[in-house]
PDB file of C-alpha atoms in Angstrom:
ATOM      1  CA  MET A  21      69.346  96.948 -28.523  1.00  0.00           C
ATOM      2  CA  THR A  22      66.816  96.935 -25.691  1.00  0.00           C
ATOM      3  CA  LYS A  23      64.171  94.269 -25.663  1.00  0.00           C
ATOM      4  CA  PRO A  24      60.657  95.805 -25.731  1.00  0.00           C
ATOM      5  CA  ALA A  25      58.592  95.433 -22.573  1.00  0.00           C
ATOM      6  CA  ALA A  26      56.245  92.475 -22.563  1.00  0.00           C
ATOM      7  CA  PRO A  27      53.068  92.010 -20.569  1.00  0.00           C
ATOM      8  CA  ARG A  28      53.593  90.137 -17.323  1.00  0.00           C
ATOM      9  CA  PRO A  29      50.936  88.026 -15.674  1.00  0.00           C
ATOM     10  CA  LEU A  30      49.672  89.440 -12.404  1.00  0.00           C
ATOM     11  CA  SER A  31      49.851  87.246  -9.309  1.00  0.00           C
ATOM     12  CA  ASP A  32      46.688  86.174  -7.539  1.00  0.00           C
ATOM     13  CA  GLU A  33      47.456  88.722  -4.806  1.00  0.00           C
ATOM     14  CA  GLU A  34      47.968  91.537  -7.346  1.00  0.00           C
ATOM     15  CA  LEU A  35      44.731  90.597  -9.095  1.00  0.00           C
ATOM     16  CA  SER A  36      42.794  90.559  -5.834  1.00  0.00           C
ATOM     17  CA  ASP A  37      44.285  93.924  -4.845  1.00  0.00           C
ATOM     18  CA  LEU A  38      43.313  95.395  -8.223  1.00  0.00           C
ATOM     19  CA  LEU A  39      39.727  94.152  -7.817  1.00  0.00           C
ATOM     20  CA  GLY A  40      39.640  95.669  -4.340  1.00  0.00           C
ATOM     21  CA  ARG A  41      40.904  99.070  -5.495  1.00  0.00           C
ATOM     22  CA  GLN A  42      38.420  99.513  -8.331  1.00  0.00           C
ATOM     23  CA  GLN A  43      34.684 100.096  -7.996  1.00  0.00           C
ATOM     24  CA  PHE A  44      33.493  99.756 -11.582  1.00  0.00           C
ATOM     25  CA  GLY A  45      33.984  96.989 -14.095  1.00  0.00           C
ATOM     26  CA  THR A  46      32.360  95.410 -17.121  1.00  0.00           C
ATOM     27  CA  LEU A  47      30.192  92.402 -16.350  1.00  0.00           C
ATOM     28  CA  ALA A  48      29.840  89.892 -19.184  1.00  0.00           C
ATOM     29  CA  SER A  49      26.910  87.498 -19.284  1.00  0.00           C
ATOM     30  CA  ILE A  50      25.768  85.301 -22.164  1.00  0.00           C
ATOM     31  CA  LYS A  51      22.733  86.087 -24.301  1.00  0.00           C
ATOM     32  CA  GLN A  52      20.459  83.313 -25.489  1.00  0.00           C
ATOM     33  CA  SER A  53      22.080  83.715 -28.921  1.00  0.00           C
ATOM     34  CA  GLY A  54      25.459  82.861 -27.367  1.00  0.00           C
ATOM     35  CA  HIS A  55      26.801  86.386 -27.856  1.00  0.00           C
ATOM     36  CA  PRO A  56      28.171  88.301 -24.879  1.00  0.00           C
ATOM     37  CA  HIS A  57      26.129  90.937 -23.090  1.00  0.00           C
ATOM     38  CA  LEU A  58      28.336  93.605 -21.512  1.00  0.00           C
ATOM     39  CA  THR A  59      27.343  96.128 -18.900  1.00  0.00           C
ATOM     40  CA  THR A  60      29.322  98.519 -16.729  1.00  0.00           C
ATOM     41  CA  MET A  61      28.592  97.819 -13.084  1.00  0.00           C
ATOM     42  CA  LEU A  62      29.491  99.099  -9.654  1.00  0.00           C
ATOM     43  CA  TYR A  63      30.703  96.116  -7.629  1.00  0.00           C
ATOM     44  CA  SER A  64      31.974  94.952  -4.265  1.00  0.00           C
ATOM     45  CA  TRP A  65      34.861  92.428  -3.990  1.00  0.00           C
ATOM     46  CA  ASP A  66      35.166  89.997  -1.070  1.00  0.00           C
ATOM     47  CA  PRO A  67      38.683  88.535  -1.377  1.00  0.00           C
ATOM     48  CA  GLU A  68      38.260  85.983   1.407  1.00  0.00           C
ATOM     49  CA  ASP A  69      35.072  84.528  -0.056  1.00  0.00           C
ATOM     50  CA  ARG A  70      36.295  85.207  -3.634  1.00  0.00           C
ATOM     51  CA  THR A  71      32.917  86.681  -4.485  1.00  0.00           C
ATOM     52  CA  VAL A  72      32.054  89.767  -6.504  1.00  0.00           C
ATOM     53  CA  ARG A  73      28.690  91.285  -5.608  1.00  0.00           C
ATOM     54  CA  PHE A  74      26.548  93.569  -7.763  1.00  0.00           C
ATOM     55  CA  SER A  75      23.308  95.370  -6.989  1.00  0.00           C
ATOM     56  CA  THR A  76      20.722  95.456  -9.751  1.00  0.00           C
ATOM     57  CA  THR A  77      16.976  95.300 -10.258  1.00  0.00           C
ATOM     58  CA  ALA A  78      15.125  92.056 -10.873  1.00  0.00           C
ATOM     59  CA  ASP A  79      13.878  93.158 -14.313  1.00  0.00           C
ATOM     60  CA  ARG A  80      17.298  93.737 -15.911  1.00  0.00           C
ATOM     61  CA  VAL A  81      18.291  91.711 -18.964  1.00  0.00           C
ATOM     62  CA  LYS A  82      21.489  90.481 -17.280  1.00  0.00           C
ATOM     63  CA  VAL A  83      19.421  88.877 -14.505  1.00  0.00           C
ATOM     64  CA  GLY A  84      17.568  86.741 -17.047  1.00  0.00           C
ATOM     65  CA  HIS A  85      20.828  85.821 -18.764  1.00  0.00           C
ATOM     66  CA  LEU A  86      22.469  84.753 -15.506  1.00  0.00           C
ATOM     67  CA  ARG A  87      19.461  82.745 -14.345  1.00  0.00           C
ATOM     68  CA  ARG A  88      19.514  80.867 -17.663  1.00  0.00           C
ATOM     69  CA  ASN A  89      23.309  80.513 -17.866  1.00  0.00           C
ATOM     70  CA  PRO A  90      25.340  81.441 -14.764  1.00  0.00           C
ATOM     71  CA  SER A  91      28.679  81.710 -16.601  1.00  0.00           C
ATOM     72  CA  ALA A  92      29.972  85.254 -16.200  1.00  0.00           C
ATOM     73  CA  ALA A  93      33.103  87.371 -16.090  1.00  0.00           C
ATOM     74  CA  LEU A  94      34.059  90.765 -14.721  1.00  0.00           C
ATOM     75  CA  HIS A  95      36.723  92.827 -16.521  1.00  0.00           C
ATOM     76  CA  VAL A  96      38.386  95.573 -14.485  1.00  0.00           C
ATOM     77  CA  GLN A  97      40.921  98.057 -15.805  1.00  0.00           C
ATOM     78  CA  GLY A  98      44.033  98.571 -13.725  1.00  0.00           C
ATOM     79  CA  GLY A  99      45.558 101.871 -12.723  1.00  0.00           C
ATOM     80  CA  ASN A 100      46.509 102.563 -16.347  1.00  0.00           C
ATOM     81  CA  VAL A 101      45.558 101.297 -19.786  1.00  0.00           C
ATOM     82  CA  TRP A 102      48.340  98.715 -19.611  1.00  0.00           C
ATOM     83  CA  SER A 103      46.853  96.521 -16.881  1.00  0.00           C
ATOM     84  CA  PHE A 104      43.628  94.650 -16.226  1.00  0.00           C
ATOM     85  CA  ALA A 105      42.063  91.853 -14.210  1.00  0.00           C
ATOM     86  CA  VAL A 106      39.348  89.386 -15.125  1.00  0.00           C
ATOM     87  CA  ALA A 107      37.305  87.423 -12.584  1.00  0.00           C
ATOM     88  CA  GLU A 108      35.457  84.435 -14.041  1.00  0.00           C
ATOM     89  CA  GLY A 109      32.980  82.107 -12.428  1.00  0.00           C
ATOM     90  CA  ASP A 110      29.365  81.214 -11.969  1.00  0.00           C
ATOM     91  CA  ALA A 111      26.874  83.826 -10.838  1.00  0.00           C
ATOM     92  CA  GLU A 112      23.824  83.365  -8.721  1.00  0.00           C
ATOM     93  CA  VAL A 113      20.993  85.853  -8.449  1.00  0.00           C
ATOM     94  CA  SER A 114      19.333  86.351  -5.079  1.00  0.00           C
ATOM     95  CA  GLU A 115      15.635  86.625  -4.539  1.00  0.00           C
ATOM     96  CA  ARG A 116      14.276  90.173  -4.517  1.00  0.00           C
ATOM     97  CA  THR A 117      14.400  92.088  -1.283  1.00  0.00           C
ATOM     98  CA  THR A 118      10.723  92.162  -0.271  1.00  0.00           C
ATOM     99  CA  VAL A 119      10.751  93.458   3.310  1.00  0.00           C
ATOM    100  CA  ALA A 120      12.871  96.409   4.413  1.00  0.00           C
ATOM    101  CA  GLY A 121      15.775  94.959   6.381  1.00  0.00           C
ATOM    102  CA  ASP A 122      15.481  91.380   5.123  1.00  0.00           C
ATOM    103  CA  ALA A 123      18.645  89.356   4.420  1.00  0.00           C
ATOM    104  CA  VAL A 124      18.943  90.528   0.806  1.00  0.00           C
ATOM    105  CA  GLY A 125      18.459  94.165   1.811  1.00  0.00           C
ATOM    106  CA  ARG A 126      21.109  93.816   4.532  1.00  0.00           C
ATOM    107  CA  GLU A 127      23.483  92.216   2.030  1.00  0.00           C
ATOM    108  CA  LEU A 128      22.927  95.126  -0.365  1.00  0.00           C
ATOM    109  CA  LEU A 129      23.529  97.607   2.456  1.00  0.00           C
ATOM    110  CA  GLY A 130      26.707  95.731   3.407  1.00  0.00           C
ATOM    111  CA  MET A 131      28.094  96.246  -0.091  1.00  0.00           C
ATOM    112  CA  ILE A 132      28.315 100.000   0.487  1.00  0.00           C
ATOM    113  CA  PRO A 133      31.598 101.239   1.976  1.00  0.00           C
ATOM    114  CA  ALA A 134      31.170 102.500   5.548  1.00  0.00           C
ATOM    115  CA  ALA A 135      32.004 106.084   4.561  1.00  0.00           C
ATOM    116  CA  ALA A 136      29.234 106.093   1.923  1.00  0.00           C
ATOM    117  CA  ARG A 137      26.464 104.447   3.979  1.00  0.00           C
ATOM    118  CA  PRO A 138      23.139 106.274   3.909  1.00  0.00           C
ATOM    119  CA  GLU A 139      22.267 108.352   6.957  1.00  0.00           C
ATOM    120  CA  ASP A 140      18.739 106.922   7.034  1.00  0.00           C
ATOM    121  CA  GLU A 141      19.256 103.168   6.680  1.00  0.00           C
ATOM    122  CA  ALA A 142      15.565 102.393   7.155  1.00  0.00           C
ATOM    123  CA  ALA A 143      14.584 104.646   4.235  1.00  0.00           C
ATOM    124  CA  PHE A 144      17.381 103.157   2.127  1.00  0.00           C
ATOM    125  CA  LEU A 145      16.194  99.595   2.850  1.00  0.00           C
ATOM    126  CA  GLU A 146      12.632 100.587   1.904  1.00  0.00           C
ATOM    127  CA  GLN A 147      13.926 102.098  -1.345  1.00  0.00           C
ATOM    128  CA  LEU A 148      15.658  98.799  -2.187  1.00  0.00           C
ATOM    129  CA  VAL A 149      12.319  96.987  -1.809  1.00  0.00           C
ATOM    130  CA  ALA A 150      10.526  99.572  -3.988  1.00  0.00           C
ATOM    131  CA  GLU A 151      13.205  99.160  -6.683  1.00  0.00           C
ATOM    132  CA  ASN A 152      12.939  95.325  -6.685  1.00  0.00           C
ATOM    133  CA  ARG A 153      16.667  95.004  -5.945  1.00  0.00           C
ATOM    134  CA  VAL A 154      18.576  91.725  -6.091  1.00  0.00           C
ATOM    135  CA  VAL A 155      22.184  90.746  -5.493  1.00  0.00           C
ATOM    136  CA  ILE A 156      24.248  89.086  -8.192  1.00  0.00           C
ATOM    137  CA  ARG A 157      26.984  86.999  -6.564  1.00  0.00           C
ATOM    138  CA  LEU A 158      29.808  86.024  -8.906  1.00  0.00           C
ATOM    139  CA  LYS A 159      31.660  83.119  -7.269  1.00  0.00           C
ATOM    140  CA  VAL A 160      35.135  83.516  -8.733  1.00  0.00           C
ATOM    141  CA  ASN A 161      36.958  80.343  -9.747  1.00  0.00           C
ATOM    142  CA  ARG A 162      39.543  81.976 -12.024  1.00  0.00           C
ATOM    143  CA  LEU A 163      41.414  85.268 -11.838  1.00  0.00           C
ATOM    144  CA  TYR A 164      43.768  86.417 -14.561  1.00  0.00           C
ATOM    145  CA  GLY A 165      45.228  89.597 -15.929  1.00  0.00           C
ATOM    146  CA  THR A 166      48.400  91.308 -16.984  1.00  0.00           C
ATOM    147  CA  ALA A 167      50.396  94.480 -16.593  1.00  0.00           C
ATOM    148  CA  LEU A 168      52.784  96.122 -18.991  1.00  0.00           C
ATOM    149  CA  ASP A 169      55.481  97.902 -17.022  1.00  0.00           C
ATOM    150  CA  ILE A 170      56.303 100.861 -19.249  1.00  0.00           C
ATOM    151  CA  ASP A 171      56.272 104.599 -18.801  1.00  0.00           C
ATOM    152  CA  ALA A 172      53.363 106.036 -20.717  1.00  0.00           C
TER     153      ALA A 172
END
């Protein structure tokens, strides 16, 4: 009789690679009630700095949650339904970008892959100011996840 496949923990390198391959994940912050608040987010992973960056607007509920309680996690699905990665840590929320081309605006621009950068960077940076954009920086102190190696 063959033993059924069991989930295997992913190595730190595999987890980092998975975070780098994906673009969308579910960000979990904590509501004042203690319940989780989940939102699907586009993100950028910096493996050397172990930081996940998100672009959002200053008026979003998650911003208030993270300013009150910085504990957060990002869940990312792997290449199939049998694998996932979670990045946990404390998040910090930047100040709003207030002048086109300021440090926050440049950080937001830097989160966009080179192939997807806007043709008119100046207009893009002005749009970020008009939208009251901020950067959420999740400083990752724990990565975990598993894979189930089966044919599906």
